[in-house]
Coordinates of C-alpha atoms in Angstrom, one line a residue:
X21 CA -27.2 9.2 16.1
X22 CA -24.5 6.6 16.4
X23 CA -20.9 9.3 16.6
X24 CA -18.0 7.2 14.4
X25 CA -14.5 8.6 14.0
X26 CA -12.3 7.1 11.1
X27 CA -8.4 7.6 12.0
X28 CA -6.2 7.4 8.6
X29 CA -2.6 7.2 9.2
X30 CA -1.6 10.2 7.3
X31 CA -3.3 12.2 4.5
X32 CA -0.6 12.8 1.4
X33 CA -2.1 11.7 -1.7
X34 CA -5.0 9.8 -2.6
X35 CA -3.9 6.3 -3.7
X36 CA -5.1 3.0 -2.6
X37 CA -5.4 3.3 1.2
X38 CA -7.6 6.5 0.8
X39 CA -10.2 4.6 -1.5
X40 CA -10.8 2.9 1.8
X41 CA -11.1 5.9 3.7
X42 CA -13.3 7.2 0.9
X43 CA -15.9 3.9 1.0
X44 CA -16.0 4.5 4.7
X45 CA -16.8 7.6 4.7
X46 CA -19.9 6.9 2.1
X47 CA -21.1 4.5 4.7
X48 CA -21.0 7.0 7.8
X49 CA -21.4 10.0 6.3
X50 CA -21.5 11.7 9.8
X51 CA -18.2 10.4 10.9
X52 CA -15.2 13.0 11.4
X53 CA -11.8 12.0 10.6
X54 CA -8.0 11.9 12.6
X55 CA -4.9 11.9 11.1
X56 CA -1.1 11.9 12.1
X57 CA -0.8 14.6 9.4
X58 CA -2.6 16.4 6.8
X59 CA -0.8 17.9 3.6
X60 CA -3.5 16.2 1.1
X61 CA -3.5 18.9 -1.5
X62 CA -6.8 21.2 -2.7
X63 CA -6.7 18.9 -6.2
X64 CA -7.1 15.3 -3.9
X65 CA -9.2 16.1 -1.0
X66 CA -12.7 15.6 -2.9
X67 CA -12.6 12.0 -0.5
X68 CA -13.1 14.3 2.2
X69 CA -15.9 16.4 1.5
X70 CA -16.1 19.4 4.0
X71 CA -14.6 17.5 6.6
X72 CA -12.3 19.2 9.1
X73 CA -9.2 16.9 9.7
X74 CA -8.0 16.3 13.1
X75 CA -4.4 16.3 13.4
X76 CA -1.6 16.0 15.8
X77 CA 1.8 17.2 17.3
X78 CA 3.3 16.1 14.4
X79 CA 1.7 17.9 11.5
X80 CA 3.5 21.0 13.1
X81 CA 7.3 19.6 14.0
X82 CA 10.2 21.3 11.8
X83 CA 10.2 20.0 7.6
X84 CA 7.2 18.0 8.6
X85 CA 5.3 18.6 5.2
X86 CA 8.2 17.0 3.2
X87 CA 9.8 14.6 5.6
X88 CA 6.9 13.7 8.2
X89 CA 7.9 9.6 8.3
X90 CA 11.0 10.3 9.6
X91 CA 8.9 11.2 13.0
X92 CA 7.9 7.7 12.9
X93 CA 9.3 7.0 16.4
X94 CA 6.9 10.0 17.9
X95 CA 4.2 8.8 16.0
X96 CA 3.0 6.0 18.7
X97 CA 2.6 8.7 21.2
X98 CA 1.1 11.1 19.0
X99 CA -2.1 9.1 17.7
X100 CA -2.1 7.8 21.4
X101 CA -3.2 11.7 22.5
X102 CA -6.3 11.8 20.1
X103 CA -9.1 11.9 22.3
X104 CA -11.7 9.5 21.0
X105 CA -13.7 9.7 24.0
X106 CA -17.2 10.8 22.9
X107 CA -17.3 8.4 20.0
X108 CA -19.0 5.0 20.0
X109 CA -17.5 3.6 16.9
X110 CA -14.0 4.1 15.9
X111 CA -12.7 2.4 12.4
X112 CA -8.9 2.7 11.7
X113 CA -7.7 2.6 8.8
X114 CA -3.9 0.5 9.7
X115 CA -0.5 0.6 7.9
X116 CA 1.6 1.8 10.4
X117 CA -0.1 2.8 13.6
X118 CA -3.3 4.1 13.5
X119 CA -4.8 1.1 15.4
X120 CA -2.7 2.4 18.2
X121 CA -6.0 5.0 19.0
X122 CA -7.2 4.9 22.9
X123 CA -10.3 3.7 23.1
X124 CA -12.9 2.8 26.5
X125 CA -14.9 -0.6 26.9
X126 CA -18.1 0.9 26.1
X127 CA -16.6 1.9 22.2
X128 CA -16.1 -0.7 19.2
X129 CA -12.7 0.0 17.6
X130 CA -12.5 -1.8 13.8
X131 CA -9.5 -1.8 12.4
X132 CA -8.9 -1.8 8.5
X133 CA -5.5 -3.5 8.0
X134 CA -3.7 -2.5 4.8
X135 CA -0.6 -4.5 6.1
X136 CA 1.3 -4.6 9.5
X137 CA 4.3 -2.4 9.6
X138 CA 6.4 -3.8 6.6
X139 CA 9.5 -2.3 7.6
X140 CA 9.3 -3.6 11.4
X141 CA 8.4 -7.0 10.9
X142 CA 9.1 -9.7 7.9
X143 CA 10.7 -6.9 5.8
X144 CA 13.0 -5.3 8.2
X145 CA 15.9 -6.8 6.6
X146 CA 15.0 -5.4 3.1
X147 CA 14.1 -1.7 4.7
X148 CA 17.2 -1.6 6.2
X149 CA 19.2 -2.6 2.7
X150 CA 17.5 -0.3 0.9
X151 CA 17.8 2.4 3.4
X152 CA 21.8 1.9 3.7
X153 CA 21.0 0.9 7.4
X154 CA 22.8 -2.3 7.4
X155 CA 25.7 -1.5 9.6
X156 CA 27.1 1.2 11.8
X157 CA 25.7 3.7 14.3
X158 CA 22.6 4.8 12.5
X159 CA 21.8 0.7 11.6
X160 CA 21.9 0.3 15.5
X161 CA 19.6 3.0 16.2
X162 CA 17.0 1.7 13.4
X163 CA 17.1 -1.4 14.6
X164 CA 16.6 -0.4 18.3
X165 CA 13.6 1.7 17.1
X166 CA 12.1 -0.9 15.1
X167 CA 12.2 -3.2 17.6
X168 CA 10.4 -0.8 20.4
X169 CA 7.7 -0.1 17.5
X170 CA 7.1 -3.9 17.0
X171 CA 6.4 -4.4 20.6
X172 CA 4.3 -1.5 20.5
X173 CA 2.4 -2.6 17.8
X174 CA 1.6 -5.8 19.6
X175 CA 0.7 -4.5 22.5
X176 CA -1.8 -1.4 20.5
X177 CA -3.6 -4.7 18.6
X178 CA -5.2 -5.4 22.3
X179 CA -7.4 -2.3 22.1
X180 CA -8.7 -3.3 18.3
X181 CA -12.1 -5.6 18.9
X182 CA -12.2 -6.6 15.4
X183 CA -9.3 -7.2 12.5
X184 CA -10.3 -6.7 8.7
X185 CA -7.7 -7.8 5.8
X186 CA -7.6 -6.4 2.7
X187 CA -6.3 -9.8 1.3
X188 CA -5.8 -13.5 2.6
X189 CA -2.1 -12.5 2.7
X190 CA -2.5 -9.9 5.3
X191 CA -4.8 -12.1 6.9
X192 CA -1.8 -14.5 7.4
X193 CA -0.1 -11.9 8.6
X194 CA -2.4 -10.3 11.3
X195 CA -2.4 -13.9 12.4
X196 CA 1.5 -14.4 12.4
X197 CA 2.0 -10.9 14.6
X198 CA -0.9 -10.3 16.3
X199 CA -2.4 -13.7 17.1
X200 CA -5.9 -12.7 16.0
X201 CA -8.6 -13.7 13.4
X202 CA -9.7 -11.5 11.1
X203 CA -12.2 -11.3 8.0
X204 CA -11.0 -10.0 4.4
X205 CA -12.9 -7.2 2.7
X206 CA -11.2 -6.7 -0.3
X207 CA -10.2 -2.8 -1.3
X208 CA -13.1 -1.1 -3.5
X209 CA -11.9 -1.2 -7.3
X210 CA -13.5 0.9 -9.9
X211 CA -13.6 -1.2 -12.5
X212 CA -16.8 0.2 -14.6
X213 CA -14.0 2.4 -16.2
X214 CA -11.9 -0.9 -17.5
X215 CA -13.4 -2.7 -20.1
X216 CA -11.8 -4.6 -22.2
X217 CA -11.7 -3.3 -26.2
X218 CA -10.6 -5.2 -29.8
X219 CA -7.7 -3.9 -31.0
X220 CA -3.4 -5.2 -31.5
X221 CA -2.4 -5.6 -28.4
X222 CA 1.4 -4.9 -28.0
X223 CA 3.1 -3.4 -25.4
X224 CA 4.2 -5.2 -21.7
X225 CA 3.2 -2.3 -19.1
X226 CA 4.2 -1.6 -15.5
X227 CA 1.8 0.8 -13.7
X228 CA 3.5 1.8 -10.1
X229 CA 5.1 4.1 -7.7
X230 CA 9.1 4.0 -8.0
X231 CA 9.6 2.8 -5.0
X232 CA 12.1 -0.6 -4.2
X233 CA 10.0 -2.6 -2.9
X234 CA 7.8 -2.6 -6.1
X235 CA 10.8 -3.9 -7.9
X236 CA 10.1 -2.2 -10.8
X237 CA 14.1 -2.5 -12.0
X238 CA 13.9 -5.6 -12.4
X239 CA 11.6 -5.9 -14.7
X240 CA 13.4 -3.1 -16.3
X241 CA 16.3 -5.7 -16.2
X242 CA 14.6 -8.7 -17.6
X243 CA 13.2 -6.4 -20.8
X244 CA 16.7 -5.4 -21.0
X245 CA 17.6 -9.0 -22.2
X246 CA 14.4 -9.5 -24.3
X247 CA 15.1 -6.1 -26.7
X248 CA 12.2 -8.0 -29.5
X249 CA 9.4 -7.2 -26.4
X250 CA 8.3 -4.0 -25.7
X251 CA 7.4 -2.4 -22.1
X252 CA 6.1 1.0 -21.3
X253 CA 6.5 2.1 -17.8
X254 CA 4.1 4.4 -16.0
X255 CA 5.0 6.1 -12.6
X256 CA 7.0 8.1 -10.8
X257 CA 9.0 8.1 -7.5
X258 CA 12.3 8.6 -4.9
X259 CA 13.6 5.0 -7.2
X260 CA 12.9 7.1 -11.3
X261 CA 17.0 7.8 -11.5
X262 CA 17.8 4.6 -10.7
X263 CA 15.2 2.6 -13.4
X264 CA 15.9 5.2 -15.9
X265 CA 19.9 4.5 -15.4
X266 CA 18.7 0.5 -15.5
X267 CA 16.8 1.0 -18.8
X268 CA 19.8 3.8 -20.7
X269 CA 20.3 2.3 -24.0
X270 CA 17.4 0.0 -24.2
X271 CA 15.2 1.5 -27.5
X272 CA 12.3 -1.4 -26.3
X273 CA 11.8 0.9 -22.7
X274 CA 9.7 3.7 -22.4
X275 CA 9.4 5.4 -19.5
X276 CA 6.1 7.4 -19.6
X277 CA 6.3 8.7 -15.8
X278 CA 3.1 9.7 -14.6
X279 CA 0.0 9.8 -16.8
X280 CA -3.8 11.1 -16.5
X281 CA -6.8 8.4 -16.3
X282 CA -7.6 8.5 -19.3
X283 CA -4.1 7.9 -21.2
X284 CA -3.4 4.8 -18.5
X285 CA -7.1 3.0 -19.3
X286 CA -5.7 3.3 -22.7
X287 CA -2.4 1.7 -22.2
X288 CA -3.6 -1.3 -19.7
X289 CA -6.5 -1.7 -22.5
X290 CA -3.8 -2.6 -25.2
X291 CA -1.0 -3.5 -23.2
X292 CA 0.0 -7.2 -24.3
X293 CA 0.5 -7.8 -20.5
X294 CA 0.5 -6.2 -17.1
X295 CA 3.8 -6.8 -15.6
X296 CA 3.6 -6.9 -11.6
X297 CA 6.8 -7.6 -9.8
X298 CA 6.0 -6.9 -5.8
X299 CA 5.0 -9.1 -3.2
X300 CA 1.8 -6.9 -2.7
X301 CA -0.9 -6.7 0.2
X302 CA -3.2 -6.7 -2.5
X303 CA -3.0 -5.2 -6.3
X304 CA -5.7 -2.9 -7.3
X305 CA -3.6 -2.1 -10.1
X306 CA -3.7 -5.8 -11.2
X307 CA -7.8 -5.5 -10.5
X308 CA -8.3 -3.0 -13.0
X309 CA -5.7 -4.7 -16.2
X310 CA -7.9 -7.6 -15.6
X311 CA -11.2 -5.8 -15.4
X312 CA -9.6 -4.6 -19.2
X313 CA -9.0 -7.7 -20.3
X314 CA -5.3 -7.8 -19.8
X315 CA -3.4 -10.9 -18.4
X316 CA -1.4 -10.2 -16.0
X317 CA 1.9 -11.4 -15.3
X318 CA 2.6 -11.4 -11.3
X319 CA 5.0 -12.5 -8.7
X320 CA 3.4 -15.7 -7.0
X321 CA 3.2 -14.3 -4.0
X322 CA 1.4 -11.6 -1.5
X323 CA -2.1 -10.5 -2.6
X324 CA -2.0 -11.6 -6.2
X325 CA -2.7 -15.4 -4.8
X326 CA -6.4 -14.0 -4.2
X327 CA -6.3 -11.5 -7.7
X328 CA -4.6 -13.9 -10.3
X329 CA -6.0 -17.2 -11.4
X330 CA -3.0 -19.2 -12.8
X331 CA -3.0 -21.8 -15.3
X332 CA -4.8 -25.4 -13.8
X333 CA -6.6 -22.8 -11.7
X334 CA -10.7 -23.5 -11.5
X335 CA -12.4 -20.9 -14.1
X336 CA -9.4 -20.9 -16.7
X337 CA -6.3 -18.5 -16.3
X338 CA -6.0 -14.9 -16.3
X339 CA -2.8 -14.6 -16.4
X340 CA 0.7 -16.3 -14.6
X341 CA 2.0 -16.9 -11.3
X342 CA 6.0 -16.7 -11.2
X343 CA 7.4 -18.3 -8.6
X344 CA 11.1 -17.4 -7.1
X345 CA 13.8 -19.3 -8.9
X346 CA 14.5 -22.4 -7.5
X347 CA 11.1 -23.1 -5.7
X348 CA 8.4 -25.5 -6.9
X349 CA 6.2 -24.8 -9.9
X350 CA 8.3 -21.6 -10.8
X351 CA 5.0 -20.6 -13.1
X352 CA 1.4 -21.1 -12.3

C-alpha cells in the first residue's frame, strides 16, 4: 500500500486551511499526519479521526500553546527534522513552511499552497506597520529574520515536485517567488448548507477573523458615514477592541462576535450584501454568501478575481469589484 504523509503547518483551530487537510485526508485515508504543533482542541479534531499527530521541538518550548508563531525563526529547522523517510508520497499543506519537509528522489512531495509567506514577501511592509516593527532595534531584527526566511523559502521550493494554488492569485505568486508553475485546485466549500431563501433582505454583513489584514475597520469606517445602511459584524479576534472603538456611537453597527452555523447561514441568507474588504488568497466565506444567494461586495483584488463575477462579466454579475481609489474602473 502506497505510505503518504500530509504535513500541516500547525493544528490550532479548524478554519479554511484544515478543510484542505480534511479532503486530503478523505482521499488517503491511510496517510499519517506532521505538524509544527498540535493544540487543536477535543471539540475541532473530528478532521483527524484517530490519527496520532506528529509533532516537533516546538510544540514543547516555554508558552508555546499560546504564543507558538513567535518561534517562527526555529521553525525552518524544526519541520526540517521530521523524518519522512519511509513514505513514498508526501502532500504539504504550505502557508508558512511546511514545504520545507526533507524528502529523497525516490518520494513525490506535493505541495498545497495556501499563500507564500505574507509577512516575508509582498506584505512585509504592512506586517511590520501593524506589528509596531517599523523602526528601532526590534524592526532590525524582524527584518533580518524575514529576510533569512525568504531565502529559505526559496531555496525549500527546490525539494517540492509539484505546486498547487488554491486561486489564480496565488498562482501568480508561486510564479513571482518561486519561479515555478503550478495548477489551481480551488479549496472544498460546503455549499449544500447555503441556499438561497425569499425573504426582506436588509442587513450589509462582514463574516471574519479580527485580524488587520482583513480590514474589517474599514468597513466599520465607511458604515460609519452611511448611518441609513445597516451592517452586522460577525467574528472575533486580537483587532475586536479596536473595531468596536471604530464603530462606538454608530446605532447602524452590530457587532455579533462569534456565532454558531446555524445563526450565520441565517444572516448571509438575508444579509442585503456580503461585505469583503481583504485582498484574500481565496474567499470561502465569499463562496458560501454566493452559494445563498447574496451579492457580494469585494475588494478587486486577490482571490475574489476567480470568486466574484463583476458587472460586463460573461454569465451576469454576482456582485462588485471595488477597485483602490484612483485606479482604473474603481467598480467592476
Amino acid at each position: 500500500m502506497l505510505k503518504v504523509a500530509v504535513v500541516h503547518e500547525w493544528l490550532e483551530h479548524f478554519a479554511g486551511s484544515e478543510r484542505v487537510v480534511e479532503q486530503i485526508l478523505k482521499v488517503f485515508p491511510q496517510a499519517e499526519i506532521f505538524a509544527i504543533v498540535d493544540f487543536m482542541p477535543p471539540s475541532e479534531r473530528g478532521m483527524l479521526g484517530q490519527r496520532k499527530v506528529t509533532t516537533t521541538f516546538i510544540q514543547h518550548l516555554p508558552f508555546a500553546r499560546k504564543r507558538f508563531r513567535n518561534y517562527i525563526g526555529l521553525m525552518p529547522i524544526a519541520i526540517e527534522q521530521l523524518d519522512l523517510s519511509g513514505f513514498d508520497l508526501v502532500i504539504s499543506s504550505n502557508h508558512a513552511v511546511a514545504k520545507g519537509v526533507i524528502t529523497g528522489p525516490d518520494q513525490i512531495h506535493i505541495c498545497y499552497v495556501h499563500s507564500p509567506m505574507r509577512y516575508a514577501w509582498d506584505m512585509q511592509a504592512a506586517y511590520l506597520k501593524q506589528s509596531g516593527l517599523e523602526r528601532g532595534p526590534k524592526g532590525l531584527f524582524a527584518r533580518w529574520l524575514l529576510h533569512r526566511l525568504r531565502n529559505w523559502d526559496v531555496r525549500s521550493a527546490n525539494g517540492v515536485d509539484v505546486f498547487i494554488a488554491n486561486s489564480s492569485y496565488i498562482q501568480r505568486r508561486i510564479r513571482k517567488v518561486y519561479r515555478r508553475s503550478s495548477v489551481v485546485i480551488y479549496p472544498p466549500v460546503d455549499v449544500t448548507r447555503f441556499r438561497p431563501v425569499v425573504q426582506v433582505r436588509d442587513a450589509y454583513v462582514v463574516v471574519s477573523r479580527l485580524v488587520p489584514y482583513k480590514r474589517v475597520d474599514l468597513v466599520v469606517e465607511a458604515f460609519r458615514r452611511m448611518p441609513q445602511r445597516r451592517l452586522i459584524v460577525v467574528g472575533d479576534g486580537p483587532e475586536r477592541d479596536q473595531i468596536v472603538a471604530v464603530a462606538a456611537g454608530a446605532p447602524n453597527i452590530e457587532m455579533r462576535g462569534k456565532v454558531g452555523s446555524e445563526e450565520l447561514l441565517h444572516l448571509m441568507q438575508a444579509a442585503r450584501a456580503f461585505v469583503f474588504a481583504a485582498e484574500e488568497d481565496f474567499g470561502i466565506a465569499m463562496v458560501e454568501a454566493q452559494a445563498c444567494g447574496t451579492p457580494v461586495i469585494a475588494f478587486g483584488r486577490g482571490g475574489a478575481l476567480d470568486i466574484v463575477r463583476g458587472v460586463g462579466d460573461a454569465g451576469g454579475p454576482t456582485g462588485l469589484r471595488v477597485r483602490p481609489a484612483g485606479t482604473r474602473d474603481a467598480i467592476r
